[in-house]
Amino acid sequence: NKLMWQVSIIWNNPYYVYNTQIIVDIASTVNLFEFPFDAPVEGLAFSEIVTNQIETIRNMGEIDCGALFEINATGSIVEPTVINTDTLERFTLNIELYAGDKLTINTENRTKQVILERNGKKKNVINTIDNVSTWLKWAIGINNFTYKTVYGDENLKLKIYHNNMYLGVWYSYGLIFYG
């Protein structure tokens, strides 16, 4: 009687993921405060939120990969859309967001999801994806992203989180031992 057993080693992610995450804040605050200082009676702006701009982002990895898009609402927003201006691919959600809402769009392979966090509760809203939307990817090299809404561009703050990925483990190995 021979004893046979098998060991399978499977890598769920065959890529090496660089451990430093790249964070791009598309709706950024531009400081306007400078010295010397003399405040006029009608008031003075200390900063300005710049919205709806195009941000250039570099994927220095070896493969096209997904990212995490985080939309924070500072007021009412209708149908937020994230756009890759190089490919004209877009990701639109048929949803209305309110002040304090956080929407997280994950376009990474094997972890794709769309989660709305409202009043401390998380809800899967993947069913609100527009039917012509594309799960956005970062191509190797330069990528340009922007956003738009049907209503509320000035209320949308978009951050993009990305990790460069490199070629790594390519195969799964199955080992069979006979005793």
mmCIF file of C-alpha atoms in Angstrom, residues 8-178:
data_model
loop_
_atom_site.group_PDB
_atom_site.id
_atom_site.type_symbol
_atom_site.label_atom_id
_atom_site.label_comp_id
_atom_site.label_asym_id
_atom_site.label_seq_id
_atom_site.Cartn_x
_atom_site.Cartn_y
_atom_site.Cartn_z
ATOM 1 C CA SER A 8 -0.605 22.616 -4.286
ATOM 2 C CA ILE A 9 0.954 26.060 -4.138
ATOM 3 C CA ILE A 10 -1.194 28.708 -5.776
ATOM 4 C CA TRP A 11 -0.342 32.390 -5.981
ATOM 5 C CA ASN A 12 -3.537 34.446 -6.087
ATOM 6 C CA ASN A 13 -1.658 37.503 -7.295
ATOM 7 C CA PRO A 14 1.245 36.672 -9.616
ATOM 8 C CA TYR A 15 2.653 40.215 -9.461
ATOM 9 C CA TYR A 16 5.013 41.919 -7.094
ATOM 10 C CA VAL A 17 3.218 44.951 -5.654
ATOM 11 C CA TYR A 18 5.494 47.824 -4.687
ATOM 12 C CA ASN A 19 4.797 48.632 -1.040
ATOM 13 C CA THR A 20 4.764 52.434 -1.412
ATOM 14 C CA GLN A 21 1.309 53.599 -2.405
ATOM 15 C CA ILE A 22 0.966 56.582 -4.730
ATOM 16 C CA ILE A 23 -1.805 58.989 -3.693
ATOM 17 C CA VAL A 24 -3.031 61.660 -6.101
ATOM 18 C CA ASP A 25 -5.473 64.304 -4.901
ATOM 19 C CA ILE A 26 -7.254 65.693 -7.987
ATOM 20 C CA ALA A 27 -9.430 68.233 -6.153
ATOM 21 C CA SER A 28 -6.650 70.007 -4.367
ATOM 22 C CA THR A 29 -6.489 73.065 -2.149
ATOM 23 C CA VAL A 30 -4.295 75.901 -3.397
ATOM 24 C CA ASN A 31 -2.964 78.062 -0.577
ATOM 25 C CA LEU A 32 -3.525 81.765 -1.159
ATOM 26 C CA PHE A 33 -2.266 83.006 2.198
ATOM 27 C CA GLU A 34 0.878 85.127 2.036
ATOM 28 C CA PHE A 35 2.631 87.621 4.338
ATOM 29 C CA PRO A 36 2.605 90.598 4.972
ATOM 30 C CA PHE A 37 -1.008 90.465 6.032
ATOM 31 C CA ASP A 38 -3.741 93.116 6.200
ATOM 32 C CA ALA A 39 -7.303 91.748 6.135
ATOM 33 C CA PRO A 40 -9.817 93.905 4.247
ATOM 34 C CA VAL A 41 -13.257 94.498 5.773
ATOM 35 C CA GLU A 42 -15.036 92.283 3.217
ATOM 36 C CA GLY A 43 -12.801 89.317 4.135
ATOM 37 C CA LEU A 44 -9.882 87.487 2.581
ATOM 38 C CA ALA A 45 -9.534 84.068 0.984
ATOM 39 C CA PHE A 46 -6.803 81.977 2.582
ATOM 40 C CA SER A 47 -7.093 79.081 0.147
ATOM 41 C CA GLU A 48 -9.038 77.954 -2.888
ATOM 42 C CA ILE A 49 -10.252 74.497 -3.858
ATOM 43 C CA VAL A 50 -9.340 73.783 -7.471
ATOM 44 C CA THR A 51 -11.766 71.311 -9.017
ATOM 45 C CA ASN A 52 -12.304 69.556 -12.321
ATOM 46 C CA GLN A 53 -8.691 69.608 -13.322
ATOM 47 C CA ILE A 54 -6.707 66.989 -15.219
ATOM 48 C CA GLU A 55 -4.049 65.236 -13.194
ATOM 49 C CA THR A 56 -1.091 63.508 -14.851
ATOM 50 C CA ILE A 57 -0.086 60.287 -13.129
ATOM 51 C CA ARG A 58 2.786 57.923 -13.995
ATOM 52 C CA ASN A 59 2.512 54.142 -13.706
ATOM 53 C CA MET A 60 6.139 53.109 -13.300
ATOM 54 C CA GLY A 61 5.286 49.424 -12.967
ATOM 55 C CA GLU A 62 5.555 46.701 -15.610
ATOM 56 C CA ILE A 63 1.850 46.020 -16.165
ATOM 57 C CA ASP A 64 -1.436 47.861 -16.606
ATOM 58 C CA CYS A 65 -3.302 47.698 -13.326
ATOM 59 C CA GLY A 66 -6.324 48.983 -11.468
ATOM 60 C CA ALA A 67 -6.503 51.588 -8.728
ATOM 61 C CA LEU A 68 -8.663 52.732 -5.855
ATOM 62 C CA PHE A 69 -10.706 55.881 -6.559
ATOM 63 C CA GLU A 70 -12.086 57.628 -3.479
ATOM 64 C CA ILE A 71 -14.787 60.279 -3.918
ATOM 65 C CA ASN A 72 -15.646 62.462 -0.919
ATOM 66 C CA ALA A 73 -18.746 64.636 -1.144
ATOM 67 C CA THR A 74 -18.743 68.067 0.519
ATOM 68 C CA GLY A 75 -22.272 68.743 -0.787
ATOM 69 C CA SER A 76 -24.783 67.278 -3.213
ATOM 70 C CA ILE A 77 -23.360 65.410 -6.252
ATOM 71 C CA VAL A 78 -25.309 63.744 -9.058
ATOM 72 C CA GLU A 79 -23.793 61.009 -11.265
ATOM 73 C CA PRO A 80 -20.058 61.258 -10.580
ATOM 74 C CA THR A 81 -17.790 60.193 -13.461
ATOM 75 C CA VAL A 82 -14.046 59.496 -13.452
ATOM 76 C CA ILE A 83 -12.449 59.847 -16.899
ATOM 77 C CA ASN A 84 -9.153 58.682 -18.390
ATOM 78 C CA THR A 85 -8.552 61.586 -20.798
ATOM 79 C CA ASP A 86 -5.988 59.575 -22.813
ATOM 80 C CA THR A 87 -8.317 56.688 -23.698
ATOM 81 C CA LEU A 88 -11.623 58.548 -23.097
ATOM 82 C CA GLU A 89 -12.737 55.576 -20.991
ATOM 83 C CA ARG A 90 -15.011 56.562 -18.154
ATOM 84 C CA PHE A 91 -16.581 55.132 -15.036
ATOM 85 C CA THR A 92 -19.977 56.646 -14.179
ATOM 86 C CA LEU A 93 -22.286 55.880 -11.285
ATOM 87 C CA ASN A 94 -26.020 56.621 -11.464
ATOM 88 C CA ILE A 95 -26.193 57.770 -7.869
ATOM 89 C CA GLU A 96 -26.700 60.931 -5.812
ATOM 90 C CA LEU A 97 -24.200 61.684 -3.060
ATOM 91 C CA TYR A 98 -24.705 64.004 -0.097
ATOM 92 C CA ALA A 99 -22.330 65.960 2.141
ATOM 93 C CA GLY A 100 -20.218 63.521 4.164
ATOM 94 C CA ASP A 101 -20.636 60.574 1.776
ATOM 95 C CA LYS A 102 -17.565 58.595 0.752
ATOM 96 C CA LEU A 103 -17.627 56.477 -2.392
ATOM 97 C CA THR A 104 -14.822 53.961 -2.982
ATOM 98 C CA ILE A 105 -14.318 52.459 -6.450
ATOM 99 C CA ASN A 106 -11.813 49.602 -6.612
ATOM 100 C CA THR A 107 -10.779 48.642 -10.170
ATOM 101 C CA GLU A 108 -8.056 46.133 -9.172
ATOM 102 C CA ASN A 109 -8.355 42.656 -10.641
ATOM 103 C CA ARG A 110 -10.083 40.133 -8.341
ATOM 104 C CA THR A 111 -11.178 42.883 -5.903
ATOM 105 C CA LYS A 112 -13.465 45.068 -8.046
ATOM 106 C CA GLN A 113 -16.150 46.766 -5.995
ATOM 107 C CA VAL A 114 -18.064 50.014 -5.446
ATOM 108 C CA ILE A 115 -18.812 50.869 -1.812
ATOM 109 C CA LEU A 116 -20.798 53.849 -0.498
ATOM 110 C CA GLU A 117 -20.184 54.917 3.081
ATOM 111 C CA ARG A 118 -22.999 57.109 4.411
ATOM 112 C CA ASN A 119 -23.587 57.971 8.072
ATOM 113 C CA GLY A 120 -21.011 55.367 9.134
ATOM 114 C CA LYS A 121 -22.693 52.509 7.233
ATOM 115 C CA LYS A 122 -21.142 50.821 4.189
ATOM 116 C CA LYS A 123 -23.283 49.650 1.297
ATOM 117 C CA ASN A 124 -22.408 47.850 -1.928
ATOM 118 C CA VAL A 125 -23.633 50.080 -4.792
ATOM 119 C CA ILE A 126 -22.098 48.186 -7.718
ATOM 120 C CA ASN A 127 -25.610 48.070 -9.222
ATOM 121 C CA THR A 128 -25.420 51.852 -9.870
ATOM 122 C CA ILE A 129 -22.636 51.539 -12.484
ATOM 123 C CA ASP A 130 -23.684 53.081 -15.795
ATOM 124 C CA ASN A 131 -23.983 50.421 -18.528
ATOM 125 C CA VAL A 132 -21.312 52.034 -20.751
ATOM 126 C CA SER A 133 -18.739 52.382 -17.955
ATOM 127 C CA THR A 134 -15.317 50.743 -18.098
ATOM 128 C CA TRP A 135 -13.337 49.494 -15.103
ATOM 129 C CA LEU A 136 -10.500 52.019 -15.376
ATOM 130 C CA LYS A 137 -6.887 50.847 -15.614
ATOM 131 C CA TRP A 138 -3.571 52.636 -15.358
ATOM 132 C CA ALA A 139 -1.513 51.975 -18.461
ATOM 133 C CA ILE A 140 2.258 51.726 -18.173
ATOM 134 C CA GLY A 141 3.672 55.243 -18.396
ATOM 135 C CA ILE A 142 1.717 58.499 -18.360
ATOM 136 C CA ASN A 143 -2.016 58.549 -17.561
ATOM 137 C CA ASN A 144 -4.315 61.585 -17.316
ATOM 138 C CA PHE A 145 -7.457 61.502 -15.181
ATOM 139 C CA THR A 146 -10.204 63.993 -14.436
ATOM 140 C CA TYR A 147 -13.811 63.892 -13.252
ATOM 141 C CA LYS A 148 -17.178 65.454 -13.943
ATOM 142 C CA THR A 149 -20.711 65.295 -12.592
ATOM 143 C CA VAL A 150 -24.206 66.120 -13.815
ATOM 144 C CA TYR A 151 -24.411 68.408 -10.788
ATOM 145 C CA GLY A 152 -21.963 69.281 -8.024
ATOM 146 C CA ASP A 153 -18.441 69.392 -9.523
ATOM 147 C CA GLU A 154 -17.424 71.853 -6.805
ATOM 148 C CA ASN A 155 -18.600 69.377 -4.124
ATOM 149 C CA LEU A 156 -16.471 66.446 -5.305
ATOM 150 C CA LYS A 157 -13.020 65.645 -3.919
ATOM 151 C CA LEU A 158 -11.281 62.787 -5.727
ATOM 152 C CA LYS A 159 -8.239 60.889 -4.506
ATOM 153 C CA ILE A 160 -6.624 58.067 -6.453
ATOM 154 C CA TYR A 161 -4.561 55.362 -4.710
ATOM 155 C CA HIS A 162 -2.232 53.235 -6.813
ATOM 156 C CA ASN A 163 0.582 50.737 -6.321
ATOM 157 C CA ASN A 164 3.072 50.033 -9.095
ATOM 158 C CA MET A 165 3.059 46.349 -9.993
ATOM 159 C CA TYR A 166 5.907 44.298 -11.419
ATOM 160 C CA LEU A 167 6.140 40.898 -13.041
ATOM 161 C CA GLY A 168 6.655 38.260 -10.401
ATOM 162 C CA VAL A 169 5.462 34.707 -9.881
ATOM 163 C CA TRP A 170 3.929 33.348 -13.070
ATOM 164 C CA TYR A 171 3.023 29.736 -12.369
ATOM 165 C CA SER A 172 1.190 27.638 -9.834
ATOM 166 C CA TYR A 173 2.966 24.470 -8.885
ATOM 167 C CA GLY A 174 1.356 21.179 -7.950
ATOM 168 C CA LEU A 175 3.643 18.716 -6.218
ATOM 169 C CA ILE A 176 2.749 15.067 -5.787
ATOM 170 C CA PHE A 177 4.672 12.904 -3.360
ATOM 171 C CA TYR A 178 4.616 9.122 -3.278
#
